[in-house]
Coordinates of C-alpha atoms in Angstrom, one line a residue:
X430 CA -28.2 -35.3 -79.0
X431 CA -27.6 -37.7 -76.1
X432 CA -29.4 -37.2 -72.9
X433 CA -26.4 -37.5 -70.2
X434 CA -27.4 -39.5 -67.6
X435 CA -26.1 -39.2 -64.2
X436 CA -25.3 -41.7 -61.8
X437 CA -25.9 -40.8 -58.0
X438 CA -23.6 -44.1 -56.1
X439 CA -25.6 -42.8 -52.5
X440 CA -29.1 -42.9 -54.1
X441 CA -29.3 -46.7 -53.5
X442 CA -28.8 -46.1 -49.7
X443 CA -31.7 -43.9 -49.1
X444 CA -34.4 -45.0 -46.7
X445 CA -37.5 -43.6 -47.9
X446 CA -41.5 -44.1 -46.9
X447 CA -43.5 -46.6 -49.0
X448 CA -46.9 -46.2 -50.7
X449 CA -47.0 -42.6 -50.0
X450 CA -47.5 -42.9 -46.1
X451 CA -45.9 -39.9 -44.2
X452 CA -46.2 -43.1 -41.3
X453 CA -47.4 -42.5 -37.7
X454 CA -46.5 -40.0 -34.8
X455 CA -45.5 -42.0 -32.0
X456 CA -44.2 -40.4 -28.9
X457 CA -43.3 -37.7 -31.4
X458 CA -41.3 -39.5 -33.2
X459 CA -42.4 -40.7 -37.2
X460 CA -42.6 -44.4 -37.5
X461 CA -42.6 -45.2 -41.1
X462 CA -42.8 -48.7 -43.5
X463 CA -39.7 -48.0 -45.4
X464 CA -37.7 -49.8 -48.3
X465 CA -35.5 -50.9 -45.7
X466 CA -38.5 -52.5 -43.8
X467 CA -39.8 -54.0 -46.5
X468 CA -36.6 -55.8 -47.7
X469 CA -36.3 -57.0 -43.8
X470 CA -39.1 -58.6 -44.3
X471 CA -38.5 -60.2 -47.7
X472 CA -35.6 -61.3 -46.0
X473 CA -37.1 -62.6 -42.4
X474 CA -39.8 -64.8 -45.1
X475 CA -37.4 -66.2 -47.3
X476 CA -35.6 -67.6 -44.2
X477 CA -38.5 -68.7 -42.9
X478 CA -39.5 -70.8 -46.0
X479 CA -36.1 -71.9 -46.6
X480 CA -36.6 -73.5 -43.2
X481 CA -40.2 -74.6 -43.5
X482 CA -38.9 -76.5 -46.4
X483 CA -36.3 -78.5 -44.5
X484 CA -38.7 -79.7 -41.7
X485 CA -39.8 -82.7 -43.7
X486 CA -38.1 -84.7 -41.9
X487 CA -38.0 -88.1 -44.7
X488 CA -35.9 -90.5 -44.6
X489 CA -34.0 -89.9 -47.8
X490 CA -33.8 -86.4 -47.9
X491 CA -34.7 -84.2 -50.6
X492 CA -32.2 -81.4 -51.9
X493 CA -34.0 -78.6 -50.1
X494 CA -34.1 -80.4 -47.1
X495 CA -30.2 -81.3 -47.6
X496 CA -29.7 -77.5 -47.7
X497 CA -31.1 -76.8 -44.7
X498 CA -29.3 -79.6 -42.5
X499 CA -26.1 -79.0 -44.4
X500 CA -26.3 -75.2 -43.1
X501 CA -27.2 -76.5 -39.8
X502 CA -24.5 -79.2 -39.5
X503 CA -22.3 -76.1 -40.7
X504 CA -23.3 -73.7 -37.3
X505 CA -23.5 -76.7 -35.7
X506 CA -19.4 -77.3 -36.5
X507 CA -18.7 -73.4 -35.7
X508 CA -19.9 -73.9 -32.0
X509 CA -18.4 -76.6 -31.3
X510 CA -15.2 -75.5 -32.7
X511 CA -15.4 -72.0 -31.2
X512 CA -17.4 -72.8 -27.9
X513 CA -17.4 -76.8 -27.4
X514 CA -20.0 -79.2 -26.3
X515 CA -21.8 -76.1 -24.5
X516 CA -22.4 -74.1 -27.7
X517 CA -25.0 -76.6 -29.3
X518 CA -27.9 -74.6 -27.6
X519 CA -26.8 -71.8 -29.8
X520 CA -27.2 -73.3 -32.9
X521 CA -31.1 -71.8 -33.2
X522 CA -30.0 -68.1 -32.6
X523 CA -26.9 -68.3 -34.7
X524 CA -27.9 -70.3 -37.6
X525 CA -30.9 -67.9 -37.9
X526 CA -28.3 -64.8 -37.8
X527 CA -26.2 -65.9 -40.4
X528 CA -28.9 -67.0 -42.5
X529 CA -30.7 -63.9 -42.2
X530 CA -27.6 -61.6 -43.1
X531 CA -26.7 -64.2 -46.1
X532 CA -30.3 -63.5 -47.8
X533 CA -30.3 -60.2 -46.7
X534 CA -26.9 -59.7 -48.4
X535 CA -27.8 -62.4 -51.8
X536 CA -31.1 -60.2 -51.6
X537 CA -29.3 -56.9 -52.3
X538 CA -27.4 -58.1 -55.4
X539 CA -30.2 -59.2 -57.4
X540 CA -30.6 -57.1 -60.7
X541 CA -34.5 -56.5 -60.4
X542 CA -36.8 -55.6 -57.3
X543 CA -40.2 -54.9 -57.2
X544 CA -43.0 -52.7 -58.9
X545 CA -41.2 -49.6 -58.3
X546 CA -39.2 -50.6 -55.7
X547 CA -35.3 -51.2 -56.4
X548 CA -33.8 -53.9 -54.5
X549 CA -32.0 -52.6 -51.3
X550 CA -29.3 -53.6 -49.3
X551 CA -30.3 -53.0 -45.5
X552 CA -26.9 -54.2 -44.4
X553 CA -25.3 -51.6 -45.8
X554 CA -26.4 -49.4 -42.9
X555 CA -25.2 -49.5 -39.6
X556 CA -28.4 -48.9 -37.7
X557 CA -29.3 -52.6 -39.2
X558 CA -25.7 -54.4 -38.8
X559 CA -25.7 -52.4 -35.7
X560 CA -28.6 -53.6 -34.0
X561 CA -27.3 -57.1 -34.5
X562 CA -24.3 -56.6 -33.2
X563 CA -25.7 -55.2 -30.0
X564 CA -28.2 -57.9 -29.8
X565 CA -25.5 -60.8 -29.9
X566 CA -23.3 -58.7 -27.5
X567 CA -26.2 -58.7 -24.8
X568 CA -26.6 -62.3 -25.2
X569 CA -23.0 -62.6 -24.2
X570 CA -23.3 -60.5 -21.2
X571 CA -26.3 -62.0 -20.2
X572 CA -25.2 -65.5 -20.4
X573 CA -21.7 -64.3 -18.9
X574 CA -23.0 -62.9 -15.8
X575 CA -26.0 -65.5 -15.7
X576 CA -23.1 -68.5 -15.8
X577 CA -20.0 -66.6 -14.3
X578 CA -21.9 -64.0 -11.7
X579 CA -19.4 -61.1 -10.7
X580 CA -16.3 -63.3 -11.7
X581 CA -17.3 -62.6 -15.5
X582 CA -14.8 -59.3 -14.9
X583 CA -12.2 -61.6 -15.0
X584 CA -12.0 -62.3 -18.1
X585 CA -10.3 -58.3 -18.4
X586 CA -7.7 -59.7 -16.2
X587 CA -5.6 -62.0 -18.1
X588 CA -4.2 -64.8 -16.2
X589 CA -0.9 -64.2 -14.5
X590 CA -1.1 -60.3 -14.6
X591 CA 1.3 -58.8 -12.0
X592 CA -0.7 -56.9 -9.2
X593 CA 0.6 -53.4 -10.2
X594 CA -0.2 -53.7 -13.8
X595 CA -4.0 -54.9 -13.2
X596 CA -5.9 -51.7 -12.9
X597 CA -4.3 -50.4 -16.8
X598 CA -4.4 -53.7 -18.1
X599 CA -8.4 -54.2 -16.9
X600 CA -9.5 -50.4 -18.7
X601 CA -7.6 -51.4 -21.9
X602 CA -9.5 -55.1 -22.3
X603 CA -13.0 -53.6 -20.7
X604 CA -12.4 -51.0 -23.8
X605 CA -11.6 -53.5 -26.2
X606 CA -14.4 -55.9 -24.9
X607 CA -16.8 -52.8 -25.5
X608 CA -15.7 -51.6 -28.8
X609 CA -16.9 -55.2 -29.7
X610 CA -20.6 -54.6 -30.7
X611 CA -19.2 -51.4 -32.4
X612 CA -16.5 -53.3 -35.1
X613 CA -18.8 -56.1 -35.7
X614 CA -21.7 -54.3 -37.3
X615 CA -18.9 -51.8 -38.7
X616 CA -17.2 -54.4 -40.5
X617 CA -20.6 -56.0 -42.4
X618 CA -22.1 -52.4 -42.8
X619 CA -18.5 -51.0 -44.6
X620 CA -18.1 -54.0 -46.5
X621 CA -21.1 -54.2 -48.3
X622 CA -22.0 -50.3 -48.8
X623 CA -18.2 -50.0 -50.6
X624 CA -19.1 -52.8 -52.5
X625 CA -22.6 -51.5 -54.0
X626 CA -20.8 -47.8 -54.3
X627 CA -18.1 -49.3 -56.1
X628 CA -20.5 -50.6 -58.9
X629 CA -22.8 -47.8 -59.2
X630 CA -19.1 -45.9 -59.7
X631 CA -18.1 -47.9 -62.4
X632 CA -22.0 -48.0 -64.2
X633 CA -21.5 -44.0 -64.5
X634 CA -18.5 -44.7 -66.3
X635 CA -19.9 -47.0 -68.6
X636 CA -22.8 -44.9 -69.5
X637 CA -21.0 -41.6 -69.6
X638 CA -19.2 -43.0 -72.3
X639 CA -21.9 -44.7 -74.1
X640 CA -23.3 -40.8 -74.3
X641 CA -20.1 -38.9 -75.0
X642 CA -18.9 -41.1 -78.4
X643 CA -18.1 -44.7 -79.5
X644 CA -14.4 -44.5 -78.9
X645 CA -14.7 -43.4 -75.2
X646 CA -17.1 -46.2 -74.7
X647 CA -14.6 -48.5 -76.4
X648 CA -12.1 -47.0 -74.2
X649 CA -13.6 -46.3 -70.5
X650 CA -17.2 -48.3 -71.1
X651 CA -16.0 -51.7 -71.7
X652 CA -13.2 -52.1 -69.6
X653 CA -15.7 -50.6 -66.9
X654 CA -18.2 -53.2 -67.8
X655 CA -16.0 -56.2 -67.7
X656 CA -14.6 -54.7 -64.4
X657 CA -18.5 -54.4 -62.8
X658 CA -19.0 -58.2 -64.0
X659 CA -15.9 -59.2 -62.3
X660 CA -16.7 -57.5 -59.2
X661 CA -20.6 -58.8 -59.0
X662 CA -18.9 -62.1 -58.7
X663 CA -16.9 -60.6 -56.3
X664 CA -19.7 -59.1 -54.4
X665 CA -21.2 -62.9 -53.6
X666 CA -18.5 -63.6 -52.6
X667 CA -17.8 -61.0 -49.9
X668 CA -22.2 -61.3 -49.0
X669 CA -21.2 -65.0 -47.9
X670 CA -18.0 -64.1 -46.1
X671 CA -19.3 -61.5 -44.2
X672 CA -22.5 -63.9 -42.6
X673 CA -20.0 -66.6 -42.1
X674 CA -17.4 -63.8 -40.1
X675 CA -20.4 -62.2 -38.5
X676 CA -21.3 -65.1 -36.9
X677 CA -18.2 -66.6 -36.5
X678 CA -17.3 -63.3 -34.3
X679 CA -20.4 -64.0 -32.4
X680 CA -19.1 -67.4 -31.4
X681 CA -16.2 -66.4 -30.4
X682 CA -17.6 -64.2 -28.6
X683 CA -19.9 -66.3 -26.5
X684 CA -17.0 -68.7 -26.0
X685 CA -15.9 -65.8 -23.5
X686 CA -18.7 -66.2 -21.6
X687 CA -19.3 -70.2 -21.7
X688 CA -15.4 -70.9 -21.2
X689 CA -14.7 -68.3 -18.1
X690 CA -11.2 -69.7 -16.6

């Protein structure tokens, strides 16, 4: 008799301790090295050696280090675009966000992890996309009000506003301009957590009818399969698009604050 196997699509989101540790008590709160620490850091080295190996700086450049200024002339293009000639001081902070959510997302697909440790998409929670979002937002403000002082509130005031319809019009954009840090990390975090639930979805399908008989494998199981490979492919796809509109947001973003009229 076949041993039904069931497939739990959440299971790949839990955050749990590593290497047994409970973690430490700290201000009566239980800080823990988790899975989703863990693949952080997989993530922060692999972005640090992809850029160690494009520092080499030779005259004919190699193809690691054609990577690296290809994905820098790439950010490098975005600012300007989205920001002009005063976005190039950027490039650091947004070529390192966008590379760290592109391995971070690539990380999360691969099909093996580590001694007992599945691979894990820390994306696909919002405390991670979340924090990123609210970190580029408070570069915005800060470089807003740094650069633009207490005229920065203009930009809630849209230019040629008549007088009486000023104090609705500046509570609607001050709400929209603060739902900001909220949509972008919702947008990464929904994006890839449907994704990965999607697959595990379809997997139970395939094995449930691998158990129950050969023609409801034939039936359910292969399409299912052929559907998961299809999606995989999809799933790269959708891990580069949401760096590149993560940080494309950002720039937008900060061409509020640089571009003040």
């Amino acid at each position: 008799m076949a041993v039904e196997a069931k497939v739990d699509p959440m299971h790949q989101f839990a955050i749990e301790p590593l290497f047994g540790s409970n973690g430490w008590a700290i201000a009566g709160h239980n800080i823990a090295f988790t899975n989703s620490s863990l693949w952080m850091g997989i993530a922060t080295l692999a972005l640090i050696v992809f850029v160690y190996g494009g520092l080499k700086r030779e005259v004919v450049p190699g193809r690691w280090q054609m990577a690296v200024e290809s994905f820098t002339g790439f950010i490098d293009s975005m600012l300007a675009t989205n920001v002009g000639p005063g976005g190039r001081k950027y490039v650091p902070y947004i070529f390192s966000l966008f590379m760290f959510i592109l391995f971070a997302n690539f990380i999360g697909l691969v099909p093996f992890g580590l001694v007992g440790i599945h691979p894990f998409t820390f994306t696909s929670h919002f405390t991670a996309t979340g924090v990123l979002s609210v970190m580029s937002f408070a570069i915005v403000l800060i470089v807003g009000f740094a650069k633009h002082k207490l005229h920065f509130f203009s930009l809630f005031v849209p230019h040629g506003t008549p007088v009486a319809m000023i104090p609705p019009i500046f509570v609607v954009e001050l709400i929209s301009f603060l739902v900001r840090p909220f949509s972008l990390g919702l947008r990464l975090f929904v994006a890839m957590m449907a994704g990965h639930v999607l697959l595990e979805v379809l997997s139970s399908f395939v094995i449930s009818g691998g158990n129950a008989s050969p023609l409801l494998f034939v039936v359910a199981g292969v399409p299912s399969f052929v559907l998961m490979v299809g999606i995989c492919a999809l799933e790269i796809l959708v891990a580069g698009i949401q760096a590149y509109v993560f940080a494309l947001l950002t720039c937008v973003y900060l061409n509020d604050a640089e571009n003040l009229h």
